[in-house]
Amino acid sequence: MTTSNQELNSLNAERVLVLDFGSQYAQLIARRIREQHVYGEIVRHNITAQRVRELAPKGIILSGGPSSVYETGAPQCDPAIFDLGIPVLGICYGMQLMCQALGGRVESHAVREYGRAHCSINDDNDADTLFAGVPRQTEVWMSHGDQVDTVSGDFVPLAHTDSCPHAAVKHRSRPLFGLQFHPEVTHTPDGKTMLANFLTNVCRCTGTWRLGDFAERTIEQVRERVGSHRVICGLSGGVDSAVVAALLYRAIGPQLSCILVDNGLLRKDEEKAVVHEFTSHFHTDLHVVKAEGRFLSALAGVTDPQEKRRIIGHAFIECFTAEARKIQDAKFLAQGTLYPDVIESGAAPDGPADTIKLHHNVGGLPAELGFELIEPLRELFKDEVRQLGLQLGLPEEIVWRHPFPGPGLAVRCLGEITVERLDTLREADAIVVAEIKAANLYRGTSQAFAVLLPVRSVGVMGDARTYDSALAVRCVTTDDFMTADWTHLPHDLLARISTRIINEVKGVNRVVYDISSKPPATIEWE
C-alpha cells in the first residue's frame, strides 16, 4: 500500500522523485530525503517527462546503478526531464547519464575508485550552492569504474579527486548538478549536508512531510479498503510484524486476526514472548500453528540460502492459508515488508536492480494467495518503523527489539538445518543477547546475533582433543540498515561472550567476531 499522488498533493506535501537505475542505495537516497522532512518517492528510471510534470516534484535525483551508460540496453531516462526546469541531482551513474545526454563523454577509466576517496572542493562560488558548510577537503565514498571523461561547455566542475577531475559538476544555466560519489551513504561524512543543500538551496524545500501524517493516511486507507472484512497478520516476534499488527489494530480493531507459525526456526522462548505480548497489549484473535516438523522436513539436506528462503516462504504461506481457512471473512493478508526488503529482492517488475537475496515477505509468495496483500510499511525504513511503533503505543521492549529475519534461524544456521544445530544456535544466540543487554549496550547496537558455521575445528578441553563447531558473533551499528558498520564491542565483553558460549553450549569450541561492514558484506550471512 502506497500513499496516493492525490493525497500527497492535497496535503501540499513536498515531494522529490528518485529515479531508480538499479542502485542498491536508491531506497537509502529516499530515506535521506525524508530525514529533511521531504517525501522521497522511488519511481522507475523510464518515467516520462509528462508524468513527472503531473507529479510536480520539487526536485529529482537520479540514482546510481550497476550498468555502464554507453552499453547497449543500459537503462536511460527521458531526456526531456532535463528541460522541465525542475532541479536534478545525478549520483554516480545518474551523473554520467545526465552529462552524456547533454553533450559529455563517459568512458571506462584506467583507475577505478571503490571505497573512501579524498575530495577537494573547487574554489568556485557555484560550489557553495551544493557544498555550503562542507570543508574544502572532505572524504567521500566512491564506487565506479566509469567516469565522465569530458563535459560540455555548459557544465562547470565543482570538485575533484586525484583520479577524477569531475567528482562534482553543475550546469551553467539550469538547476542540474552531478556527484560522482555517493552522498547518501554514511561513509561520506558530509553527504547529508550536501543532500540537505540540494533540497533547501536548489529545490527550495521547506520540510513539511511528517511520519505522523503518513500513519493517519495509512490507517484511513486500510479502513476504506478493508471495509467489513477481516485481515490476517502473520506474526514473527519481530518489530515489523508487531508494528503492522498495531497499525491494523488501530485501523480495524476486532477485525484483525493474528497467526504465529512456529516453524522451529524461532529464537529461544520466542513463541512464549509473542503470545504474552499480543494477549497483554492487544486483545487480538491470536492463532498459534505448531509446524516445526513440516518446516524441518522440507529443509532437510538443503544448504543453498536462496532455496532455504523459497522453501520457508512457501511453507509459511501453506501453513498460514490452512489456518486462515478456519477464520471467517478473511480476505486480506498483512505483511511487514519494508523498503530495504523490496530493493534487496529486486522486486520492482522488470526493474534494473540486482537481486542481493530473496526476502520471504516478497520473494516466497505463490502466484495465487487467495488473499489480497496489504503491506502498510512497504515505503518505510527500519528507523521509521520504530518511530511509528512508538506513536502507535507499542512498548519500548517491542519497538527496540533487534530485527529478526523472516526465515528465522535458517539463515543464521549456515549449511544443513537440523534440530541439534538449531538448538545449539538458539542457546548461543541467547547468550550473545543476554551479555550485550547486561552491558547496557543493546540499545546502542542495531543488531546482534550468533551464526553457526558449517565449519569444525580442532580444540582442547580438559586435556582432551575436540573437533567441534565454530560460531560467529555478528553485531552492527546502523541508522538505516542499508549501510552498516561492525560494532566495536569492548574486549572484555567479547571475552565473556566467547567464554560462556564455549563453556555452556555443547558442540562449540571456537567463537569468532565478524568485523565486516555493509557494504561489501550484508548484515545477515545468508
Coordinates of C-alpha atoms in Angstrom, one line a residue:
M1 CA 0.0 0.0 0.0
T2 CA 1.5 3.3 -1.0
T3 CA 0.5 6.9 -0.5
S4 CA -1.5 8.2 -3.4
N5 CA -0.5 11.2 -5.5
Q6 CA -3.8 12.9 -4.9
E7 CA -3.4 12.5 -1.1
L8 CA 0.1 14.0 -1.2
N9 CA -0.9 16.9 -3.3
S10 CA -4.0 17.6 -1.2
L11 CA -1.7 17.9 1.8
N12 CA 0.7 20.1 -0.1
A13 CA 3.5 17.6 0.7
E14 CA 6.9 18.4 -0.8
R15 CA 8.0 15.5 -2.9
V16 CA 11.3 14.6 -4.5
L17 CA 11.4 11.8 -7.0
V18 CA 14.3 9.2 -7.0
L19 CA 14.7 7.6 -10.5
D20 CA 16.0 4.1 -9.8
F21 CA 18.6 2.9 -12.2
G22 CA 19.3 -0.3 -10.3
S23 CA 21.3 1.2 -7.4
Q24 CA 21.2 -0.8 -4.1
Y25 CA 21.1 2.6 -2.5
A26 CA 18.0 4.0 -4.2
Q27 CA 15.9 3.4 -1.1
L28 CA 18.7 5.0 1.0
I29 CA 18.5 8.1 -1.0
A30 CA 14.8 8.3 -0.4
R31 CA 15.5 7.8 3.3
R32 CA 18.0 10.7 3.4
I33 CA 15.4 12.9 1.7
R34 CA 12.8 12.1 4.4
E35 CA 15.3 13.0 7.1
Q36 CA 14.8 16.5 5.8
H37 CA 11.0 16.1 6.2
V38 CA 10.5 15.9 2.4
Y39 CA 8.7 12.9 0.9
G40 CA 11.2 10.9 -1.1
E41 CA 9.4 8.6 -3.6
I42 CA 11.1 5.9 -5.7
V43 CA 9.9 5.8 -9.4
R44 CA 11.1 3.8 -12.4
H45 CA 14.0 5.2 -14.3
N46 CA 12.0 5.4 -17.6
I47 CA 9.2 7.6 -16.2
T48 CA 8.1 10.1 -18.8
A49 CA 8.7 13.8 -18.5
Q50 CA 4.9 14.3 -18.9
R51 CA 4.3 12.1 -15.8
V52 CA 7.0 13.9 -13.9
R53 CA 5.3 17.2 -14.7
E54 CA 2.0 15.8 -13.4
L55 CA 3.6 14.7 -10.1
A56 CA 5.0 18.2 -9.7
P57 CA 8.1 17.3 -7.6
K58 CA 10.3 19.9 -6.0
G59 CA 13.3 18.0 -7.3
I60 CA 14.6 14.9 -9.0
I61 CA 17.5 12.6 -8.0
L62 CA 19.0 10.1 -10.5
S63 CA 20.4 7.1 -8.6
G64 CA 23.5 5.1 -9.3
G65 CA 23.4 1.8 -11.0
P66 CA 25.5 -1.3 -12.0
S67 CA 25.4 -0.6 -15.7
S68 CA 27.7 1.5 -18.0
V69 CA 25.8 4.3 -19.7
Y70 CA 27.4 3.6 -23.1
E71 CA 26.4 -0.1 -23.1
T72 CA 23.6 -1.3 -25.4
G73 CA 20.5 -1.7 -23.4
A74 CA 21.7 0.4 -20.4
P75 CA 18.8 2.0 -18.5
Q76 CA 18.1 5.5 -19.8
C77 CA 15.8 8.3 -18.6
D78 CA 13.5 10.6 -20.7
P79 CA 16.0 13.3 -21.8
A80 CA 13.1 15.8 -21.7
I81 CA 13.3 15.7 -17.9
F82 CA 16.3 18.0 -18.1
D83 CA 14.2 20.6 -19.9
L84 CA 11.4 20.8 -17.3
G85 CA 13.2 23.4 -15.1
I86 CA 12.9 21.0 -12.1
P87 CA 16.2 20.7 -10.2
V88 CA 18.1 17.4 -10.9
L89 CA 20.9 15.8 -8.9
G90 CA 22.6 12.9 -10.7
I91 CA 24.6 10.5 -8.4
C92 CA 27.3 8.2 -9.9
Y93 CA 25.5 6.5 -12.9
G94 CA 22.9 9.2 -12.7
M95 CA 25.6 11.9 -13.1
Q96 CA 27.2 10.1 -16.0
L97 CA 23.8 9.7 -17.7
M98 CA 23.0 13.4 -17.4
C99 CA 26.4 14.5 -18.6
Q100 CA 26.3 12.2 -21.6
A101 CA 22.7 13.2 -22.5
L102 CA 23.8 16.9 -22.5
G103 CA 26.9 16.5 -24.7
G104 CA 29.6 15.0 -22.4
R105 CA 31.5 11.7 -22.8
V106 CA 31.7 8.8 -20.4
E107 CA 34.4 6.2 -20.6
S108 CA 35.8 3.3 -18.6
H109 CA 38.7 4.8 -16.6
A110 CA 42.1 3.1 -16.1
V111 CA 42.0 4.0 -12.4
R112 CA 38.8 2.7 -10.7
E113 CA 37.7 4.1 -7.4
Y114 CA 36.0 1.8 -4.8
G115 CA 35.7 2.9 -1.2
R116 CA 36.8 6.1 0.5
A117 CA 38.5 8.9 -1.5
H118 CA 39.8 12.3 -0.7
C119 CA 37.8 15.0 -2.5
S120 CA 38.7 18.7 -3.0
I121 CA 36.0 21.3 -3.5
N122 CA 37.0 23.7 -6.2
D123 CA 37.4 27.4 -5.4
D124 CA 34.3 28.5 -7.2
N125 CA 31.3 30.5 -6.0
D126 CA 28.9 28.0 -7.7
A127 CA 30.3 25.3 -5.4
D128 CA 28.7 26.9 -2.4
T129 CA 25.2 26.0 -3.6
L130 CA 25.8 22.3 -3.1
F131 CA 28.7 22.4 -0.7
A132 CA 27.8 25.1 1.7
G133 CA 29.1 24.1 5.1
V134 CA 31.3 21.4 3.7
P135 CA 35.0 21.5 4.3
R136 CA 37.0 22.2 1.1
Q137 CA 38.9 19.0 1.8
T138 CA 36.4 16.1 2.5
E139 CA 36.1 12.4 2.4
V140 CA 33.7 10.7 0.1
W141 CA 32.6 7.2 -0.9
M142 CA 33.3 6.2 -4.5
S143 CA 32.0 3.1 -6.3
H144 CA 32.7 3.4 -10.0
G145 CA 34.9 2.1 -12.9
D146 CA 33.4 4.6 -15.4
Q147 CA 33.6 8.3 -15.1
V148 CA 32.8 11.5 -17.0
D149 CA 35.8 12.0 -19.3
T150 CA 34.8 15.3 -20.7
V151 CA 31.8 17.6 -20.1
S152 CA 30.2 20.0 -22.5
G153 CA 30.9 23.7 -22.1
D154 CA 27.6 24.0 -20.3
F155 CA 28.9 22.3 -17.2
V156 CA 31.2 23.7 -14.5
P157 CA 33.4 21.3 -12.4
L158 CA 32.8 21.8 -8.7
A159 CA 35.1 19.2 -7.1
H160 CA 37.8 16.7 -8.0
T161 CA 39.8 13.8 -6.6
D162 CA 43.3 12.7 -7.6
S163 CA 41.9 10.4 -10.4
C164 CA 38.5 12.0 -11.1
P165 CA 38.6 15.6 -12.4
H166 CA 34.8 15.7 -12.4
A167 CA 33.8 14.5 -9.0
A168 CA 31.0 17.1 -9.0
V169 CA 29.6 19.3 -11.7
K170 CA 26.9 22.0 -12.2
H171 CA 25.1 23.2 -15.3
R172 CA 25.8 26.9 -16.1
S173 CA 22.2 27.9 -16.7
R174 CA 19.9 25.1 -15.5
P175 CA 19.5 23.7 -12.0
L176 CA 21.3 20.4 -12.8
F177 CA 24.0 19.0 -10.6
G178 CA 26.1 15.8 -10.6
L179 CA 28.1 13.9 -8.0
Q180 CA 30.4 11.0 -9.0
F181 CA 30.5 9.8 -5.4
H182 CA 27.6 8.6 -3.1
P183 CA 26.5 11.3 -0.6
E184 CA 23.7 9.1 0.7
V185 CA 26.0 6.5 2.5
T186 CA 27.4 7.1 5.9
H187 CA 30.9 6.6 4.5
T188 CA 30.6 10.1 3.1
P189 CA 30.6 12.1 6.3
D190 CA 29.4 15.3 4.8
G191 CA 26.9 13.6 2.4
K192 CA 23.8 14.5 4.5
T193 CA 24.8 18.2 4.3
M194 CA 25.2 18.0 0.6
L195 CA 21.8 16.5 0.1
A196 CA 20.3 19.0 2.5
N197 CA 21.8 21.8 0.5
F198 CA 20.3 20.4 -2.7
L199 CA 16.9 20.2 -1.1
T200 CA 17.0 23.6 0.5
N201 CA 19.3 25.7 -1.7
V202 CA 18.3 24.3 -5.0
C203 CA 14.8 22.7 -4.7
R204 CA 13.6 25.3 -2.1
C205 CA 12.0 22.7 0.1
T206 CA 10.8 23.8 3.5
G207 CA 10.2 20.4 5.1
T208 CA 6.5 19.7 5.5
W209 CA 6.3 15.9 5.5
R210 CA 5.9 14.1 8.8
L211 CA 5.7 10.4 9.6
G212 CA 2.5 11.0 11.7
D213 CA 0.7 12.2 8.6
F214 CA 1.8 9.0 6.8
A215 CA 0.3 6.9 9.7
E216 CA -3.0 8.7 9.7
R217 CA -3.4 8.4 5.9
T218 CA -2.4 4.7 6.0
I219 CA -5.0 4.0 8.7
E220 CA -7.7 5.6 6.7
Q221 CA -6.6 3.8 3.6
V222 CA -6.8 0.4 5.5
R223 CA -10.3 1.2 6.8
E224 CA -11.5 2.2 3.4
R225 CA -10.0 -0.8 1.6
V226 CA -10.9 -3.5 4.2
G227 CA -14.5 -2.4 4.9
S228 CA -16.2 -5.1 6.9
H229 CA -13.8 -7.9 6.1
R230 CA -11.2 -9.5 8.3
V231 CA -7.4 -9.0 8.0
I232 CA -4.9 -11.7 9.0
C233 CA -1.4 -10.7 10.1
G234 CA 1.4 -13.2 10.3
L235 CA 3.4 -12.6 13.5
S236 CA 7.1 -13.5 13.7
G237 CA 8.2 -11.9 17.0
G238 CA 10.0 -9.1 15.1
V239 CA 9.4 -5.4 15.2
D240 CA 8.0 -5.1 11.7
S241 CA 5.1 -7.6 12.2
A242 CA 4.4 -6.1 15.6
V243 CA 4.1 -2.6 14.1
V244 CA 1.9 -3.8 11.3
A245 CA -0.4 -5.5 13.8
A246 CA -0.5 -2.3 15.9
L247 CA -1.3 -0.2 12.9
L248 CA -4.1 -2.6 11.8
Y249 CA -5.5 -2.8 15.3
R250 CA -5.7 1.0 15.3
A251 CA -7.5 0.9 11.9
I252 CA -9.9 -2.0 12.3
G253 CA -9.8 -3.3 15.9
P254 CA -11.6 -6.6 16.3
Q255 CA -11.5 -7.4 12.5
L256 CA -7.8 -8.3 13.0
S257 CA -6.7 -11.9 13.4
C258 CA -3.0 -12.7 14.0
I259 CA -1.3 -16.0 13.2
L260 CA 2.0 -17.1 14.6
V261 CA 3.6 -20.0 12.7
D262 CA 6.0 -21.8 15.0
N263 CA 8.3 -23.1 12.3
G264 CA 11.0 -24.4 14.6
L265 CA 13.2 -21.6 13.4
L266 CA 12.4 -19.0 16.1
R267 CA 14.7 -17.7 18.8
K268 CA 14.8 -19.1 22.3
D269 CA 11.4 -18.7 24.1
E270 CA 10.2 -16.6 21.1
E271 CA 6.7 -18.2 20.9
K272 CA 6.1 -17.6 24.6
A273 CA 7.1 -14.0 24.3
V274 CA 4.9 -13.3 21.3
V275 CA 1.8 -14.9 22.9
H276 CA 2.3 -12.8 26.0
E277 CA 2.8 -9.5 24.2
F278 CA -0.2 -9.9 21.9
T279 CA -2.6 -11.0 24.6
S280 CA -1.5 -8.4 27.2
H281 CA -1.1 -5.4 24.9
F282 CA -3.6 -6.3 22.2
H283 CA -6.8 -8.2 22.6
T284 CA -6.4 -9.9 19.2
D285 CA -7.7 -13.2 17.9
L286 CA -4.3 -15.0 18.1
H287 CA -3.7 -18.4 16.5
V288 CA -0.5 -20.4 17.1
V289 CA 0.3 -23.1 14.5
K290 CA 2.8 -25.8 15.5
A291 CA 4.6 -26.6 12.3
E292 CA 8.2 -27.4 13.3
G293 CA 8.2 -30.9 11.8
R294 CA 6.8 -29.7 8.5
F295 CA 9.4 -27.0 8.0
L296 CA 12.4 -29.0 9.1
S297 CA 11.3 -31.9 6.9
A298 CA 11.2 -29.6 3.9
L299 CA 14.6 -28.1 4.7
A300 CA 16.3 -31.5 5.3
G301 CA 19.5 -31.6 3.3
V302 CA 19.1 -28.1 1.8
T303 CA 22.1 -25.8 2.1
D304 CA 21.6 -23.1 -0.6
P305 CA 20.4 -19.9 1.2
Q306 CA 18.1 -18.8 -1.6
E307 CA 16.4 -22.3 -1.7
K308 CA 16.0 -22.1 2.1
R309 CA 14.2 -18.8 1.7
R310 CA 11.9 -20.1 -1.0
I311 CA 11.1 -23.3 0.9
I312 CA 10.3 -21.3 4.1
G313 CA 8.3 -18.7 2.3
H314 CA 6.1 -21.3 0.5
A315 CA 5.7 -23.5 3.7
F316 CA 4.8 -20.4 5.7
I317 CA 2.0 -19.5 3.2
E318 CA 0.7 -23.0 3.1
C319 CA 0.5 -23.2 6.9
F320 CA -0.9 -19.8 7.1
T321 CA -3.6 -20.5 4.5
A322 CA -4.6 -23.7 6.2
E323 CA -5.1 -21.9 9.5
A324 CA -6.8 -18.9 7.8
R325 CA -9.5 -21.2 6.3
K326 CA -10.7 -21.6 9.9
I327 CA -11.3 -17.8 10.2
Q328 CA -14.5 -16.5 8.6
D329 CA -14.5 -13.4 6.3
A330 CA -10.7 -13.4 6.0
K331 CA -9.9 -11.5 2.8
F332 CA -6.6 -9.7 3.4
L333 CA -3.1 -10.8 4.4
A334 CA -0.9 -8.1 6.0
Q335 CA 2.9 -8.3 5.9
G336 CA 5.7 -6.2 7.4
T337 CA 7.6 -5.7 4.1
L338 CA 9.9 -2.7 4.3
Y339 CA 11.7 -0.6 1.7
P340 CA 15.1 -2.4 2.1
D341 CA 13.3 -5.8 1.6
V342 CA 11.9 -4.6 -1.7
I343 CA 15.1 -3.2 -3.1
E344 CA 17.3 -6.1 -2.0
S345 CA 14.8 -8.5 -3.6
G346 CA 14.9 -6.7 -6.9
A347 CA 11.1 -6.7 -6.5
A348 CA 10.2 -3.9 -9.0
P349 CA 8.7 -5.5 -12.1
D350 CA 11.4 -5.6 -14.8
G351 CA 13.5 -3.3 -12.6
P352 CA 17.2 -2.8 -13.1
A353 CA 18.3 -3.7 -9.6
D354 CA 20.4 -6.8 -9.0
T355 CA 18.9 -9.3 -6.5
I356 CA 21.0 -9.5 -3.4
K357 CA 18.8 -12.0 -1.6
L358 CA 15.2 -13.1 -1.5
H359 CA 13.1 -12.0 1.4
H360 CA 10.4 -14.4 2.3
N361 CA 8.0 -11.5 2.6
V362 CA 8.4 -10.5 -1.0
G363 CA 10.0 -13.5 -2.7
G364 CA 8.4 -16.6 -1.5
L365 CA 4.7 -16.0 -2.2
P366 CA 2.9 -18.3 -4.6
A367 CA 1.1 -16.6 -7.6
E368 CA -2.4 -17.2 -6.1
L369 CA -2.7 -16.5 -2.4
G370 CA -6.4 -16.5 -2.1
F371 CA -5.9 -13.2 -0.1
E372 CA -5.4 -9.6 -1.1
L373 CA -2.0 -8.4 0.1
I374 CA -1.6 -5.4 2.4
E375 CA 1.9 -4.0 3.1
P376 CA 1.4 -0.8 5.0
L377 CA 5.2 -0.4 5.8
R378 CA 6.4 -1.0 2.3
E379 CA 7.5 2.6 2.0
L380 CA 9.3 2.8 5.3
F381 CA 12.8 2.2 6.7
K382 CA 13.5 0.4 9.9
D383 CA 14.1 3.5 12.0
E384 CA 10.8 5.0 10.6
V385 CA 9.1 1.8 11.6
R386 CA 10.3 2.1 15.2
Q387 CA 9.2 5.7 15.4
L388 CA 5.8 4.6 14.1
G389 CA 5.6 1.9 16.6
L390 CA 6.1 4.3 19.5
Q391 CA 3.5 6.6 18.0
L392 CA 1.0 3.7 18.0
G393 CA 1.7 3.0 21.6
L394 CA 3.8 -0.2 21.4
P395 CA 6.0 -0.7 24.5
E396 CA 9.7 0.1 24.1
E397 CA 10.8 -3.5 24.6
I398 CA 8.9 -4.5 21.4
V399 CA 9.8 -1.4 19.4
W400 CA 13.6 -1.6 20.2
R401 CA 13.9 -5.3 19.7
H402 CA 16.7 -6.1 17.3
P403 CA 15.5 -7.2 13.8
F404 CA 14.9 -10.9 13.1
P405 CA 14.9 -12.2 9.5
G406 CA 11.7 -13.7 8.1
P407 CA 13.3 -17.1 7.5
G408 CA 14.4 -17.1 11.1
L409 CA 17.4 -19.1 12.3
A410 CA 17.6 -21.0 9.0
V411 CA 19.7 -18.1 7.5
R412 CA 21.9 -18.0 10.6
C413 CA 22.4 -21.7 10.7
L414 CA 24.7 -22.0 7.7
G415 CA 24.7 -25.3 5.9
E416 CA 22.3 -28.1 6.7
I417 CA 19.4 -27.4 9.1
T418 CA 18.9 -30.0 11.9
V419 CA 17.2 -29.9 15.3
E420 CA 20.5 -30.3 17.0
R421 CA 22.2 -27.5 15.1
L422 CA 19.3 -25.2 15.7
D423 CA 19.3 -25.9 19.4
T424 CA 23.0 -25.1 19.6
L425 CA 22.5 -21.8 17.7
R426 CA 19.5 -20.9 19.9
E427 CA 21.5 -21.3 23.1
A428 CA 24.5 -19.4 21.8
D429 CA 22.3 -16.6 20.4
A430 CA 20.6 -16.2 23.8
I431 CA 24.0 -15.8 25.5
V432 CA 25.1 -13.1 23.0
V433 CA 21.9 -11.0 23.5
A434 CA 21.9 -11.5 27.3
E435 CA 25.5 -10.3 27.7
I436 CA 25.0 -7.3 25.4
K437 CA 21.9 -6.3 27.5
A438 CA 23.8 -6.9 30.7
A439 CA 26.5 -4.5 29.5
N440 CA 23.8 -1.8 28.7
L441 CA 24.8 -1.9 25.0
Y442 CA 21.6 -3.4 23.5
R443 CA 20.1 0.0 22.5
G444 CA 23.4 1.2 21.4
T445 CA 23.7 -1.6 18.8
S446 CA 21.3 -2.1 15.9
Q447 CA 21.5 -5.9 15.5
A448 CA 23.4 -8.6 17.4
F449 CA 23.2 -12.3 16.9
A450 CA 25.1 -15.6 16.6
V451 CA 25.7 -17.5 13.4
L452 CA 26.5 -21.2 13.4
L453 CA 29.1 -22.0 10.8
P454 CA 29.4 -25.2 8.7
V455 CA 32.9 -25.4 9.9
R456 CA 34.5 -27.7 12.5
S457 CA 37.9 -27.1 14.1
V458 CA 40.3 -28.7 16.5
G459 CA 40.3 -27.7 20.1
V460 CA 41.4 -28.8 23.6
M461 CA 39.0 -29.2 26.5
G462 CA 40.1 -30.8 29.8
D463 CA 43.3 -32.1 28.2
A464 CA 41.3 -33.9 25.5
R465 CA 41.2 -33.1 21.8
T466 CA 37.9 -31.8 20.4
Y467 CA 36.6 -31.4 16.9
D468 CA 33.6 -29.2 17.2
S469 CA 31.7 -26.4 15.5
A470 CA 32.8 -22.8 15.0
L471 CA 30.4 -20.0 15.8
A472 CA 30.4 -16.3 14.7
V473 CA 29.1 -13.3 16.6
R474 CA 27.7 -10.5 14.4
C475 CA 27.0 -7.1 15.9
V476 CA 26.4 -4.0 13.8
T477 CA 25.5 -0.3 14.1
T478 CA 23.4 1.5 11.5
D479 CA 20.8 4.2 11.0
D480 CA 19.0 2.7 8.1
F481 CA 20.1 -1.0 7.6
M482 CA 21.2 -0.2 4.0
T483 CA 24.7 0.5 5.2
A484 CA 26.2 -0.7 8.5
D485 CA 29.5 -0.8 10.4
W486 CA 30.5 -3.6 12.8
T487 CA 30.1 -2.6 16.4
H488 CA 33.3 -2.1 18.4
L489 CA 32.3 -4.1 21.5
P490 CA 34.6 -3.9 24.5
H491 CA 37.2 -6.7 24.5
D492 CA 36.1 -7.9 28.0
L493 CA 32.5 -8.2 26.7
L494 CA 33.6 -10.3 23.7
A495 CA 35.7 -12.4 26.1
R496 CA 32.7 -13.1 28.3
I497 CA 30.5 -14.0 25.4
S498 CA 33.1 -16.4 24.0
T499 CA 33.8 -18.0 27.4
R500 CA 30.1 -18.5 28.1
I501 CA 29.3 -20.0 24.7
I502 CA 32.2 -22.4 24.8
N503 CA 31.6 -23.4 28.4
E504 CA 27.8 -23.6 28.2
V505 CA 26.9 -24.6 24.7
K506 CA 27.8 -28.2 23.9
G507 CA 29.4 -28.7 20.5
V508 CA 31.1 -25.3 20.1
N509 CA 34.8 -24.9 20.7
R510 CA 35.6 -21.7 18.7
V511 CA 34.0 -18.3 18.6
V512 CA 34.9 -15.6 16.1
Y513 CA 33.7 -11.9 15.7
D514 CA 32.6 -10.6 12.4
I515 CA 34.2 -7.2 11.6
S516 CA 33.0 -6.7 8.1
S517 CA 30.8 -3.7 7.2
K518 CA 27.8 -3.4 4.8
P519 CA 28.8 -2.9 2.1
P520 CA 30.6 -5.0 1.0
A521 CA 29.1 -7.7 3.3
T522 CA 25.4 -7.9 4.2
I523 CA 24.3 -7.9 7.8
E524 CA 22.9 -11.5 7.7
W525 CA 25.3 -14.2 6.4
E526 CA 22.7 -15.7 4.1

